[in-house]
Amino acid sequence: MEKVTSLQVAERAGVSQSAVSRVFTPGASASAKTIQKVRKAAQELGYRPNMMARAMITGKSRMIALVVAYLDNQFYPHALERLSNALQEQGYHILVFTAANSRADIEEVMQQLLDYQVDGIITASVAMTNDLTDRCNAAGIPVVMFNRGQDGADVSSVTSANVKGGREAGQFLLDCGHKTIAHISGWQGSSTGRDRQKGFCDALAKVGMTPQIIDGMYRREVAAEAAETLMAGPNPPDAIFVGNDHMAFAVMDTLRSKLGLRVPEDVAIIGYDDVPLAAWAAYDLTTMRQPLNRMVDATVEALLTRIEDPASPPRHIEIDSPLIRRGSTKEPMT
Amino acid sequence: MEKVTSLQVAERAGVSQSAVSRVFTPGASASAKTIQKVRKAAQELGYRPNMMARAMITGKSRMIALVVAYLDNQFYPHALERLSNALQEQGYHILVFTAANSRADIEEVMQQLLDYQVDGIITASVAMTNDLTDRCNAAGIPVVMFNRGQDGADVSSVTSANVKGGREAGQFLLDCGHKTIAHISGWQGSSTGRDRQKGFCDALAKVGMTPQIIDGMYRREVAAEAAETLMAGPNPPDAIFVGNDHMAFAVMDTLRSKLGLRVPEDVAIIGYDDVPLAAWAAYDLTTMRQPLNRMVDATVEALLTRIEDPASPPRHIEIDSPLIRRGSTKEPMT
DNA sequence: ATGAAAGCGCTAACAA
DNA sequence: TTGTTAGCGCTTTCAT
């Protein structure tokens, strides 16, 4: 099982080395007879084309860089698994780059990923600056931002309809008859966080409400502290819209275990994402579902389209996120 | 920012192309003056060596394949994140391969990963057959099994001391005064599952107990059903040792929400792993901690050692897993 | 210490 | 359709 080259296969099959290459190159022409002979010889020798050599010539490595900051939030590992499966089906594989969400770190990571000649880049849970995306475009590498948008940037993005989702979350809490509704937002440095907040505020503004808002930074501890602050304030909310499920769990933990409050009787909670954990009995969280499968499919398609046709324009795909009603909120009033 | 080659750098620096190569090759010799000139020219042109070309010659891609079956269990994404960070620091990156835990699927994945010329392989949450590991050895690619052992196989493995951990879990439940202790085991097709069960049974055997055992297959639904079966049986347990945290959460959900039982008053629960979620208030799970950082460090070191010196023998590393006492169990009797 | 030259294993023009 | 030829960008002998 040591290194078998196309030349060895060629000799055994009694054809030229390029004939072997053609047989293994999708979209190349060879006679049925040649294909037969080559496949047979290759089989016997255990030959498989060397990706590296192929990549060097074609400039295509069939690797996609996934740049990710953290995997605490169950949404991302879940997405990673799905993305990997979907890409694998198309003959691509994911090369993982972990980056702290800092300017310098991302810069460094970008450099590395260019070294590997990846065919495309998916960013998740990280913010890319515009000049970084410019660099990728300059290098001709398509980028898709997953679960993050970026206006006007020359990169594709796939998100759920966050403004709409935020609005519906707010509307639902209003429908349930809540009078004091607060928001622990997603990080305001992310479009996702801002959009959800905007939609939420719009819904409340329609009935003349101005919610109290604290930035939860997508972090458990920050969100938990925000919940305490909110409840200790002069106007404790009877419902909280939390910027994502990951934070919502922390909020529920704090509310129930630390403050001794009941959900939803004392405070109703609604999250965003619908990660698997949201359906588990311990939380049973009402939430806006981000349809992961559809987001993943859209991401893969957007990416592969641009890889195959670099001239095609970047896309900005938004997918509706339906409300999933569970036990962390009350019944809406009829 | 288009393709800059070493030749262009050479011309600009007024040296030969091989001089440029030497400057960028760790452990090659060049005069200070040459290094100076080359670095300067490279900087100005934005040159970086092409990994693919380098990989083709040296046979080293600086990529590590991570073969993983699922990322539901929080333990694995957590490990992935840490592994990626640790490897990245050493100049390696993770190429992800998702494989269903089936024979055929893993076979297919192995083929693919050989194509990519990865320098090493880490398997997590998958079982490798012996002939598969043989193939890797034949190809000269070192393998480390993460969180899975394999006796006598010619591959390294990193696990916690599962037998001991299982024994201590059992002993702890005995110390708490439990009289009917059951076990929902990890998948018996995995060494991890078997070892934990063995240690647990040993501890109980010492006091003449033979626990009722159901295989939870590492799956939530299976574990949940096992819990129901156990509680509906003629001898319902007052304590359950669950083969990992992921299943323990499902068991707690079922016990509390479906059967209306209290944890730990009616049934005490102890898990295995200490994933972050175990510390969250909603579960507050007593568990045997698998020290992730140490396991990751050991994995990376075992792998890199064998990459650098293929003659070095495979290692089997076991790391102690301490008991983390939380609210899902009672106080031990004094 | 440096440059010239020979490939690594493959794909892609080019002829035939 | 096929074989021949020329590289992809780099590392690594081998002389100098």
XYZ file of C-alpha atoms (C1' of nucleotides) in Angstrom:
700
model
C 0.000 0.000 0.000
C 2.901 2.321 -0.557
C 2.656 5.280 -2.915
C 1.203 4.160 -6.208
C 1.598 6.651 -9.030
C -0.330 7.084 -12.214
C 2.793 6.037 -14.082
C 2.787 2.614 -12.488
C -0.844 2.206 -13.343
C -0.107 3.280 -16.896
C 2.601 0.685 -17.284
C 0.469 -2.083 -15.929
C -2.476 -1.099 -18.087
C -0.268 -0.673 -21.120
C -1.317 2.894 -21.786
C 0.235 6.299 -21.379
C 0.357 8.101 -18.092
C -1.961 10.793 -19.382
C -4.525 8.187 -20.279
C -4.613 7.252 -16.646
C -5.003 10.855 -15.713
C -7.919 11.230 -18.077
C -9.727 8.271 -16.663
C -9.575 9.831 -13.242
C -10.337 13.353 -14.345
C -14.054 14.124 -14.362
C -15.063 15.391 -17.737
C -12.184 13.995 -19.732
C -12.508 11.678 -22.661
C -11.291 8.128 -22.987
C -12.509 5.103 -24.836
C -14.444 2.488 -22.986
C -11.637 0.050 -23.555
C -9.022 2.331 -22.035
C -11.209 3.122 -19.081
C -11.657 -0.571 -18.528
C -7.972 -1.376 -18.588
C -6.968 1.569 -16.447
C -9.618 0.970 -13.822
C -8.579 -2.633 -13.588
C -4.906 -1.847 -13.168
C -5.682 0.912 -10.689
C -7.838 -1.424 -8.695
C -5.152 -4.054 -8.524
C -2.513 -1.584 -7.454
C -4.757 0.293 -5.083
C -4.143 3.511 -6.930
C -5.856 6.782 -6.090
C -4.945 10.156 -7.557
C -2.825 12.381 -5.386
C -4.932 15.356 -4.343
C -1.931 17.532 -3.682
C -0.463 17.163 -7.116
C -3.844 17.673 -8.650
C -4.491 20.705 -6.496
C -1.218 22.277 -7.470
C -2.099 22.227 -11.129
C -5.782 22.901 -11.111
C -5.568 25.388 -8.295
C -8.468 23.560 -6.676
C -7.836 21.834 -3.382
C -11.409 20.773 -2.744
C -11.056 22.088 0.764
C -13.280 24.687 2.360
C -12.001 26.693 5.276
C -14.390 27.015 8.169
C -13.440 29.897 10.394
C -15.085 29.655 13.748
C -14.564 31.421 17.040
C -16.219 29.124 19.524
C -18.316 26.001 19.666
C -20.000 26.512 23.045
C -23.213 27.520 21.452
C -24.709 24.229 20.311
C -25.865 25.893 17.137
C -22.377 25.886 15.675
C -21.253 22.304 16.213
C -24.592 21.312 14.847
C -24.006 23.470 11.800
C -20.468 22.182 11.443
C -21.657 18.618 11.366
C -24.256 19.377 8.736
C -21.924 21.474 6.640
C -19.305 18.793 6.717
C -21.790 16.182 5.582
C -23.202 18.317 2.832
C -19.777 19.295 1.531
C -18.452 15.789 1.795
C -21.233 14.679 -0.506
C -19.953 17.145 -3.061
C -16.401 15.956 -2.666
C -15.262 18.827 -0.475
C -13.902 18.765 3.023
C -13.719 21.235 5.831
C -10.436 22.584 7.083
C -11.027 24.085 10.499
C -9.562 27.370 11.626
C -10.290 28.541 15.116
C -9.914 32.226 15.707
C -10.595 34.350 18.702
C -12.937 37.046 17.579
C -10.155 39.604 17.545
C -8.839 41.578 14.670
C -5.268 40.309 14.934
C -6.247 36.720 15.322
C -8.503 36.686 12.316
C -5.830 38.389 10.279
C -3.395 35.646 11.173
C -5.903 32.960 10.387
C -6.675 34.442 7.012
C -3.032 34.319 6.115
C -2.857 30.664 7.066
C -5.906 29.725 5.150
C -4.618 31.379 2.033
C -1.522 29.206 2.388
C -3.664 26.116 2.158
C -5.227 27.266 -1.085
C -8.709 26.565 0.088
C -11.370 26.855 -2.576
C -13.804 28.706 -0.377
C -14.350 30.119 3.063
C -17.242 29.840 5.465
C -17.201 32.052 8.491
C -19.334 31.279 11.485
C -19.527 33.126 14.775
C -16.830 35.525 13.700
C -16.907 39.022 12.352
C -14.888 39.787 9.270
C -13.739 43.277 8.560
C -14.287 44.647 5.103
C -10.658 44.784 4.122
C -10.360 41.118 5.029
C -13.151 40.166 2.728
C -11.497 42.362 0.127
C -8.346 40.329 0.445
C -10.251 37.134 -0.155
C -11.880 38.575 -3.198
C -8.504 39.729 -4.433
C -7.230 36.199 -4.001
C -10.315 34.972 -5.802
C -11.638 32.957 -2.904
C -15.376 33.120 -2.364
C -16.622 33.727 1.138
C -19.953 32.902 2.692
C -20.802 34.308 6.067
C -22.936 31.836 7.918
C -25.430 33.257 10.389
C -23.970 36.731 9.958
C -24.810 39.371 7.413
C -22.786 42.245 6.127
C -24.374 44.992 4.132
C -22.769 45.934 0.906
C -19.809 43.695 1.391
C -18.745 41.695 -1.580
C -19.362 38.383 0.118
C -22.330 36.086 0.306
C -24.227 35.598 3.505
C -26.804 33.201 4.796
C -28.936 34.170 7.744
C -32.430 33.699 8.916
C -34.846 36.587 8.561
C -33.689 38.064 11.813
C -35.569 41.340 11.735
C -38.791 39.537 11.006
C -37.998 36.897 13.590
C -37.330 39.516 16.231
C -40.579 41.221 15.361
C -42.543 38.004 15.661
C -40.928 37.155 18.961
C -41.951 40.555 20.267
C -45.431 40.257 18.836
C -45.888 36.849 20.388
C -44.998 38.135 23.842
C -47.465 40.971 23.336
C -50.114 38.488 22.286
C -49.507 36.627 25.498
C -50.507 39.767 27.341
C -47.140 40.755 28.748
C -46.869 44.315 29.868
C -43.193 44.701 30.676
C -41.023 43.084 28.085
C -37.234 43.266 28.136
C -34.547 42.153 25.746
C -31.171 40.582 26.400
C -29.731 41.079 22.996
C -27.209 39.256 20.902
C -23.883 40.982 20.564
C -24.454 44.350 18.967
C -21.276 43.931 16.985
C -23.059 41.280 14.940
C -25.730 41.896 12.339
C -27.651 38.988 13.746
C -27.829 40.573 17.162
C -28.720 43.976 15.808
C -31.385 42.717 13.419
C -33.214 40.667 15.997
C -33.213 43.607 18.340
C -34.479 45.928 15.652
C -37.397 43.706 14.752
C -38.253 43.242 18.395
C -38.205 46.968 19.082
C -40.363 47.617 16.025
C -43.030 45.268 17.292
C -43.091 46.879 20.705
C -42.959 50.379 19.303
C -46.197 49.701 17.453
C -47.972 49.559 20.785
C -45.940 52.363 22.255
C -43.577 50.268 24.320
C -39.889 50.892 24.687
C -38.204 47.832 26.095
C -35.275 47.805 28.400
C -32.309 46.260 26.591
C -28.990 44.829 27.748
C -26.341 43.420 25.441
C -25.726 39.799 26.384
C -22.681 39.505 24.090
C -23.717 35.933 23.250
C -22.151 34.909 26.535
C -23.754 32.943 29.323
C -22.319 34.880 32.214
C -23.131 38.218 30.694
C -26.675 37.142 29.947
C -27.128 35.728 33.436
C -25.971 38.953 34.988
C -28.219 40.914 32.674
C -31.169 38.869 33.875
C -30.337 39.669 37.476
C -29.957 43.322 36.698
C -33.277 43.389 34.920
C -35.139 41.648 37.732
C -33.563 43.801 40.414
C -34.472 46.990 38.577
C -37.370 49.317 39.255
C -39.404 47.743 36.463
C -38.814 43.999 36.451
C -40.039 42.434 33.197
C -42.665 39.721 33.031
C -41.144 38.470 29.776
C -37.710 38.496 28.221
C -36.715 37.977 24.627
C -33.182 36.609 24.662
C -30.943 37.013 21.611
C -30.185 33.319 21.255
C -30.950 30.011 22.948
C -27.491 29.673 24.377
C -28.001 32.787 26.478
C -31.612 31.950 27.165
C -30.560 28.798 28.995
C -28.328 30.838 31.251
C -31.134 33.274 31.867
C -33.523 30.479 32.796
C -30.932 28.962 35.106
C -30.451 32.239 36.905
C -34.124 33.042 37.075
C -35.103 29.672 38.489
C -32.173 28.639 40.617
C -30.745 31.893 41.784
C -33.785 34.136 41.959
C -36.336 31.450 42.717
C -38.650 32.577 39.953
C -40.860 30.403 37.814
C -40.798 30.268 34.030
C -43.163 31.183 32.484
C -45.436 32.079 35.423
C -43.202 34.857 36.793
C -41.173 35.546 33.692
C -41.723 34.192 30.209
C -38.652 33.483 28.088
C -38.256 33.271 24.365
C -34.992 32.456 22.639
C -33.611 32.231 19.119
C -32.136 29.299 17.184
C -33.986 26.227 18.374
C -30.888 24.211 19.126
C -31.592 20.610 20.122
C -31.215 21.469 23.789
C -34.158 23.855 23.566
C -36.455 20.875 23.157
C -35.116 19.041 26.188
C -37.502 18.926 29.093
C -35.252 20.800 31.489
C -35.588 23.945 29.415
C -38.506 23.372 27.042
C -37.749 26.715 25.506
C -40.009 28.656 23.208
C -37.817 29.984 20.456
C -37.497 31.217 16.908
C -36.165 28.340 14.876
C -33.304 28.936 12.520
C -33.847 26.202 9.947
C -30.407 24.689 10.042
C -30.783 22.310 7.141
C -31.991 25.002 4.832
C -29.311 27.392 5.980
C -26.655 24.773 5.416
C -27.988 23.877 1.994
C -28.078 27.523 1.020
C -24.540 28.024 2.272
C -23.167 25.104 0.343
C -24.985 26.095 -2.786
C -23.941 29.715 -2.590
C -20.363 28.692 -2.059
C -20.129 26.049 -4.754
C -21.861 28.275 -7.261
C -19.245 30.944 -6.784
C -16.441 28.434 -6.866
C -17.634 27.097 -10.170
C -18.403 30.490 -11.574
C -16.313 33.182 -9.888
C -18.084 35.816 -11.924
C -21.431 35.106 -10.320
C -22.486 37.769 -7.857
C -22.482 37.226 -4.101
C -25.864 36.372 -2.651
C -27.580 37.400 0.498
C -29.932 34.690 1.522
C -32.494 35.059 4.277
C -34.574 32.185 5.502
C -37.718 32.577 7.543
C -37.517 31.486 11.151
C -40.782 30.138 12.509
C -41.851 30.425 16.110
C -41.624 27.190 18.042
C -43.945 27.338 21.014
C -42.938 25.437 24.097
C -43.280 25.676 27.825
C -41.184 28.732 28.609
C -43.994 31.026 27.489
C -47.699 31.155 28.250
C -50.587 30.688 25.878
C -51.403 33.727 23.789
C -54.680 35.411 24.750
C -57.433 34.859 22.273
C -2.235 40.021 -4.199
C -2.166 37.490 -6.985
C -0.010 34.376 -6.838
C 3.498 35.317 -5.823
C 6.100 32.629 -6.426
C 9.477 32.083 -4.894
C 11.013 32.858 -8.265
C 9.621 36.373 -8.253
C 10.959 36.896 -4.779
C 14.323 35.564 -5.895
C 14.516 38.004 -8.783
C 13.610 40.945 -6.643
C 16.063 39.949 -3.946
C 18.757 39.245 -6.488
C 19.337 35.694 -5.350
C 18.525 32.255 -6.677
C 15.175 30.645 -6.255
C 16.650 27.979 -4.034
C 17.961 30.633 -1.713
C 14.420 31.812 -1.205
C 13.327 28.292 -0.516
C 16.030 27.888 2.101
C 15.021 31.023 3.913
C 11.506 29.691 4.266
C 12.496 26.143 5.057
C 12.922 25.544 8.774
C 16.350 24.114 9.416
C 18.035 25.243 6.237
C 21.154 27.345 6.044
C 21.520 30.819 4.627
C 23.697 33.776 5.451
C 22.272 36.579 7.475
C 22.592 38.864 4.506
C 20.629 36.567 2.228
C 17.937 36.061 4.797
C 17.653 39.786 5.137
C 17.285 40.421 1.440
C 14.852 37.608 0.867
C 12.632 38.485 3.796
C 12.461 42.035 2.608
C 11.539 41.108 -0.942
C 9.025 38.552 0.283
C 7.442 41.106 2.527
C 7.107 43.632 -0.241
C 5.568 41.139 -2.606
C 3.378 39.526 0.004
C 4.923 36.164 -0.662
C 4.094 33.042 1.308
C 5.226 29.548 0.418
C 2.652 27.389 -1.301
C 1.693 24.607 1.079
C 0.540 22.321 -1.703
C 3.793 22.408 -3.593
C 5.675 21.935 -0.376
C 3.450 19.090 0.665
C 3.922 17.316 -2.609
C 7.660 17.178 -2.163
C 8.029 16.661 1.534
C 5.046 14.377 1.819
C 3.904 16.452 4.775
C 0.664 18.355 4.431
C 0.492 19.663 7.987
C -3.084 18.528 8.099
C -4.577 16.169 10.625
C -7.724 14.259 9.794
C -10.352 14.257 12.487
C -12.823 11.455 11.955
C -15.962 11.992 13.927
C -19.372 10.374 13.872
C -21.546 12.912 15.652
C -21.296 16.163 17.515
C -24.484 15.932 19.574
C -22.618 15.004 22.662
C -21.153 18.299 23.826
C -17.961 16.520 24.741
C -16.890 16.248 21.128
C -17.328 19.788 19.860
C -15.569 20.883 22.985
C -12.722 18.522 22.194
C -12.679 19.586 18.575
C -12.295 23.206 19.538
C -9.430 22.444 21.880
C -7.717 20.088 19.474
C -7.921 22.626 16.726
C -6.392 25.296 18.921
C -3.610 23.083 20.151
C -2.757 21.836 16.679
C -2.969 25.276 15.177
C -0.320 26.400 17.620
C 1.939 23.708 16.238
C 1.247 24.725 12.676
C -1.217 21.951 11.946
C -4.840 22.138 10.963
C -7.789 19.838 11.225
C -9.466 18.390 8.177
C -12.879 17.117 9.223
C -14.335 13.842 8.087
C -17.786 12.919 9.259
C -18.609 9.261 9.188
C -21.592 7.354 10.315
C -20.377 4.713 12.693
C -20.800 2.017 10.085
C -18.202 -0.199 8.608
C -18.769 0.869 5.007
C -18.864 4.533 5.796
C -15.632 4.515 7.704
C -13.983 2.554 4.948
C -15.023 5.196 2.456
C -13.806 7.988 4.692
C -10.449 6.347 5.207
C -9.958 6.222 1.483
C -10.722 9.913 1.174
C -8.422 10.909 3.943
C -5.567 8.991 2.446
C -6.125 10.988 -0.734
C -5.522 14.183 1.163
C -2.186 12.948 2.429
C -2.925 13.905 5.977
C 0.015 13.598 8.351
C -2.015 12.025 11.109
C -5.449 10.859 12.100
C -7.505 11.431 15.203
C -10.636 9.400 15.614
C -13.333 10.461 18.010
C -16.675 8.826 18.676
C -16.019 6.214 16.028
C -14.839 2.667 16.198
C -12.062 1.595 13.892
C -11.657 -1.974 12.897
C -8.255 -3.506 13.160
C -7.682 -3.905 9.466
C -8.429 -0.234 9.048
C -5.768 0.759 11.502
C -3.480 -1.668 9.734
C -4.048 0.186 6.517
C -3.081 3.437 8.142
C 0.048 1.920 9.511
C 0.856 0.506 6.111
C 0.455 3.977 4.670
C 2.662 5.276 7.452
C 0.032 7.523 8.946
C -0.103 7.586 12.727
C -3.484 7.266 14.373
C -4.621 8.367 17.796
C -7.944 7.201 19.074
C -9.446 9.887 21.236
C -11.713 8.744 24.039
C -11.619 5.181 22.765
C -9.131 2.448 23.520
C -8.209 -0.581 21.534
C -6.202 -3.350 23.082
C -3.213 -4.572 21.231
C -3.915 -2.480 18.189
C -0.982 -0.720 16.696
C -2.422 2.716 17.274
C -2.158 5.190 20.105
C -5.112 5.951 22.296
C -6.001 8.558 24.840
C -8.739 7.881 27.319
C -9.510 8.589 30.886
C -9.072 5.807 33.421
C -12.509 4.475 32.692
C -12.405 1.301 34.750
C -11.254 3.228 37.764
C -13.759 5.966 37.081
C -16.574 3.488 36.839
C -15.487 1.909 40.084
C -15.407 5.243 41.869
C -18.800 6.195 40.542
C -20.172 2.928 41.888
C -18.375 3.325 45.177
C -19.701 6.830 45.598
C -23.280 5.709 45.138
C -22.678 2.988 47.701
C -21.216 5.541 50.084
C -24.384 7.557 49.702
C -26.268 4.595 51.063
C -28.071 3.500 47.925
C -29.396 -0.019 47.952
C -30.597 -0.530 44.423
C -28.178 0.827 41.892
C -28.633 0.444 38.174
C -26.495 1.279 35.186
C -27.416 2.686 31.817
C -24.205 1.920 30.073
C -22.284 3.487 27.248
C -22.398 1.559 24.016
C -20.907 -1.855 24.633
C -19.250 -1.736 21.262
C -16.898 0.895 22.656
C -14.069 0.261 25.077
C -15.103 3.347 26.961
C -18.567 1.977 27.574
C -17.307 -1.455 28.523
C -14.593 -0.191 30.852
C -16.860 2.101 32.793
C -19.340 -0.687 33.204
C -16.674 -3.096 34.320
C -15.336 -0.778 37.017
C -18.841 -0.055 38.181
C -19.732 -3.737 38.430
C -16.504 -4.441 40.290
C -17.360 -1.895 42.936
C -20.828 -3.298 43.433
C -19.636 -6.886 43.367
C -17.422 -6.114 46.361
C -20.539 -5.695 48.442
C -22.364 -8.510 46.760
C -24.539 -6.450 44.477
C -25.334 -7.253 40.885
C -26.740 -4.177 39.176
C -29.341 -4.182 36.505
C -27.783 -2.894 33.295
C -29.194 -1.581 30.036
C -27.110 -0.452 27.092
C -27.891 3.193 26.362
C -25.938 3.173 23.100
C -24.810 6.763 23.843
C -28.172 7.887 22.545
C -30.679 10.076 24.312
C -33.799 8.252 23.274
C -32.371 4.876 24.119
C -31.210 6.083 27.508
C -34.548 7.717 28.228
C -36.381 4.531 27.426
C -33.948 2.556 29.547
C -34.731 4.827 32.470
C -38.427 4.189 32.047
C -37.895 0.477 31.803
C -35.792 0.500 34.928
C -38.296 2.484 36.957
C -41.227 0.418 35.766
C -39.471 -2.822 36.674
C -39.960 -4.929 39.769
C -36.912 -3.448 41.413
C -36.749 0.254 40.615
C -33.328 1.708 41.412
C -32.732 4.535 43.845
C -29.596 5.501 41.958
C -28.427 5.225 38.360
C -24.932 5.479 36.983
C -25.260 6.656 33.406
C -22.468 5.966 30.904
C -22.010 9.569 29.901
C -23.431 13.006 30.628
C -25.192 13.251 27.320
C -27.389 10.291 28.219
C -27.647 11.369 31.843
C -29.409 14.554 30.780
C -31.986 12.526 28.907
C -32.441 10.282 31.913
C -32.971 13.247 34.206
C -35.459 14.762 31.776
C -37.461 11.574 31.679
C -37.304 10.977 35.399
C -38.409 14.465 36.303
C -40.779 15.474 33.541
C -42.258 12.213 32.440
C -42.231 10.145 35.615
C -42.580 12.996 38.069
C -39.645 11.840 40.152
C -37.173 14.006 42.006
C -33.414 13.918 41.536
C -31.681 13.028 43.804
C -34.412 12.421 46.391
C -36.140 9.636 44.477
C -33.326 8.652 42.187
C -29.736 9.835 42.302
C -27.930 10.254 38.989
C -24.255 10.251 38.208
C -22.816 10.785 34.758
C -19.482 10.712 33.014
C -17.542 13.468 31.169
C -18.373 16.693 32.955
C -19.329 18.567 29.841
C -20.056 22.252 30.423
C -23.782 21.595 30.483
C -23.383 19.352 33.522
C -22.575 22.419 35.583
C -25.628 24.350 34.455
C -28.264 24.774 37.107
C -30.985 22.917 35.230
C -29.055 19.674 35.543
C -26.378 20.271 38.155
C -25.092 16.816 37.443
C -22.670 14.855 39.572
C -20.231 13.271 37.189
C -16.798 11.802 36.598
C -14.774 14.487 34.890
C -12.773 13.609 31.831
C -10.002 16.207 31.946
C -10.371 17.546 28.456
C -7.331 19.760 28.377
C -5.058 17.004 29.488
C -6.601 14.543 27.093
C -6.174 16.985 24.255
C -2.584 17.748 25.175
C -1.806 14.052 25.363
C -3.461 13.439 22.021
C -1.535 16.166 20.276
C 1.731 15.097 21.803
C 1.230 11.433 21.005
C 0.364 12.293 17.457
C 3.161 14.755 16.773
C 5.714 12.476 18.350
C 4.810 9.710 15.975
C 4.713 12.043 13.021
C 8.202 13.257 13.763
C 9.498 9.819 14.586
C 7.450 7.141 12.858
C 9.546 4.483 14.573
C 8.345 5.466 18.012
C 5.869 3.022 19.495
C 2.176 3.780 19.873
C 1.148 4.898 23.319
C -1.865 4.149 25.419
C -2.488 7.052 27.705
C -4.981 6.974 30.545
C -5.825 10.023 32.574
C -7.550 9.915 35.926
C -11.090 11.199 36.032
C -12.030 12.797 39.337
C -15.509 12.776 40.780
C -17.284 16.099 40.573
C -20.006 16.234 43.183
C -23.070 18.256 42.380
C -26.750 18.249 43.137
C -27.902 15.154 41.295
C -26.638 12.955 44.111
C -27.023 13.072 47.872
C -24.324 13.570 50.471
C -22.338 10.445 51.229
C -23.014 8.987 54.671
C -20.187 9.523 57.108
C 26.727 29.396 1.729
C 25.006 29.473 -2.813
C 23.195 28.371 -7.687
C 21.958 24.963 -11.204
C 19.273 21.207 -12.094
C 16.312 17.415 -11.152
C 12.168 16.064 -9.984
C 7.456 15.407 -6.517
C 2.619 13.365 -9.215
C -0.246 15.214 -11.694
C -3.139 18.032 -15.574
C -3.488 20.330 -19.914
C -1.957 21.887 -24.314
C -0.504 20.138 -28.362
C 0.198 16.885 -32.093
C -0.662 12.890 -34.214
C -9.175 9.263 -28.745
C -4.384 8.933 -27.681
C 0.626 9.833 -26.521
C 4.152 13.443 -26.024
C 5.579 17.405 -23.762
C 5.625 21.068 -20.714
C 5.050 22.769 -16.577
C 2.335 23.771 -11.384
C 5.747 25.891 -7.099
C 8.458 24.025 -4.401
C 12.535 21.170 -1.907
C 16.706 18.926 -2.364
C 20.719 16.870 -4.091
C 24.951 18.201 -6.283
C 28.606 21.014 -7.593
C 30.814 25.241 -6.978
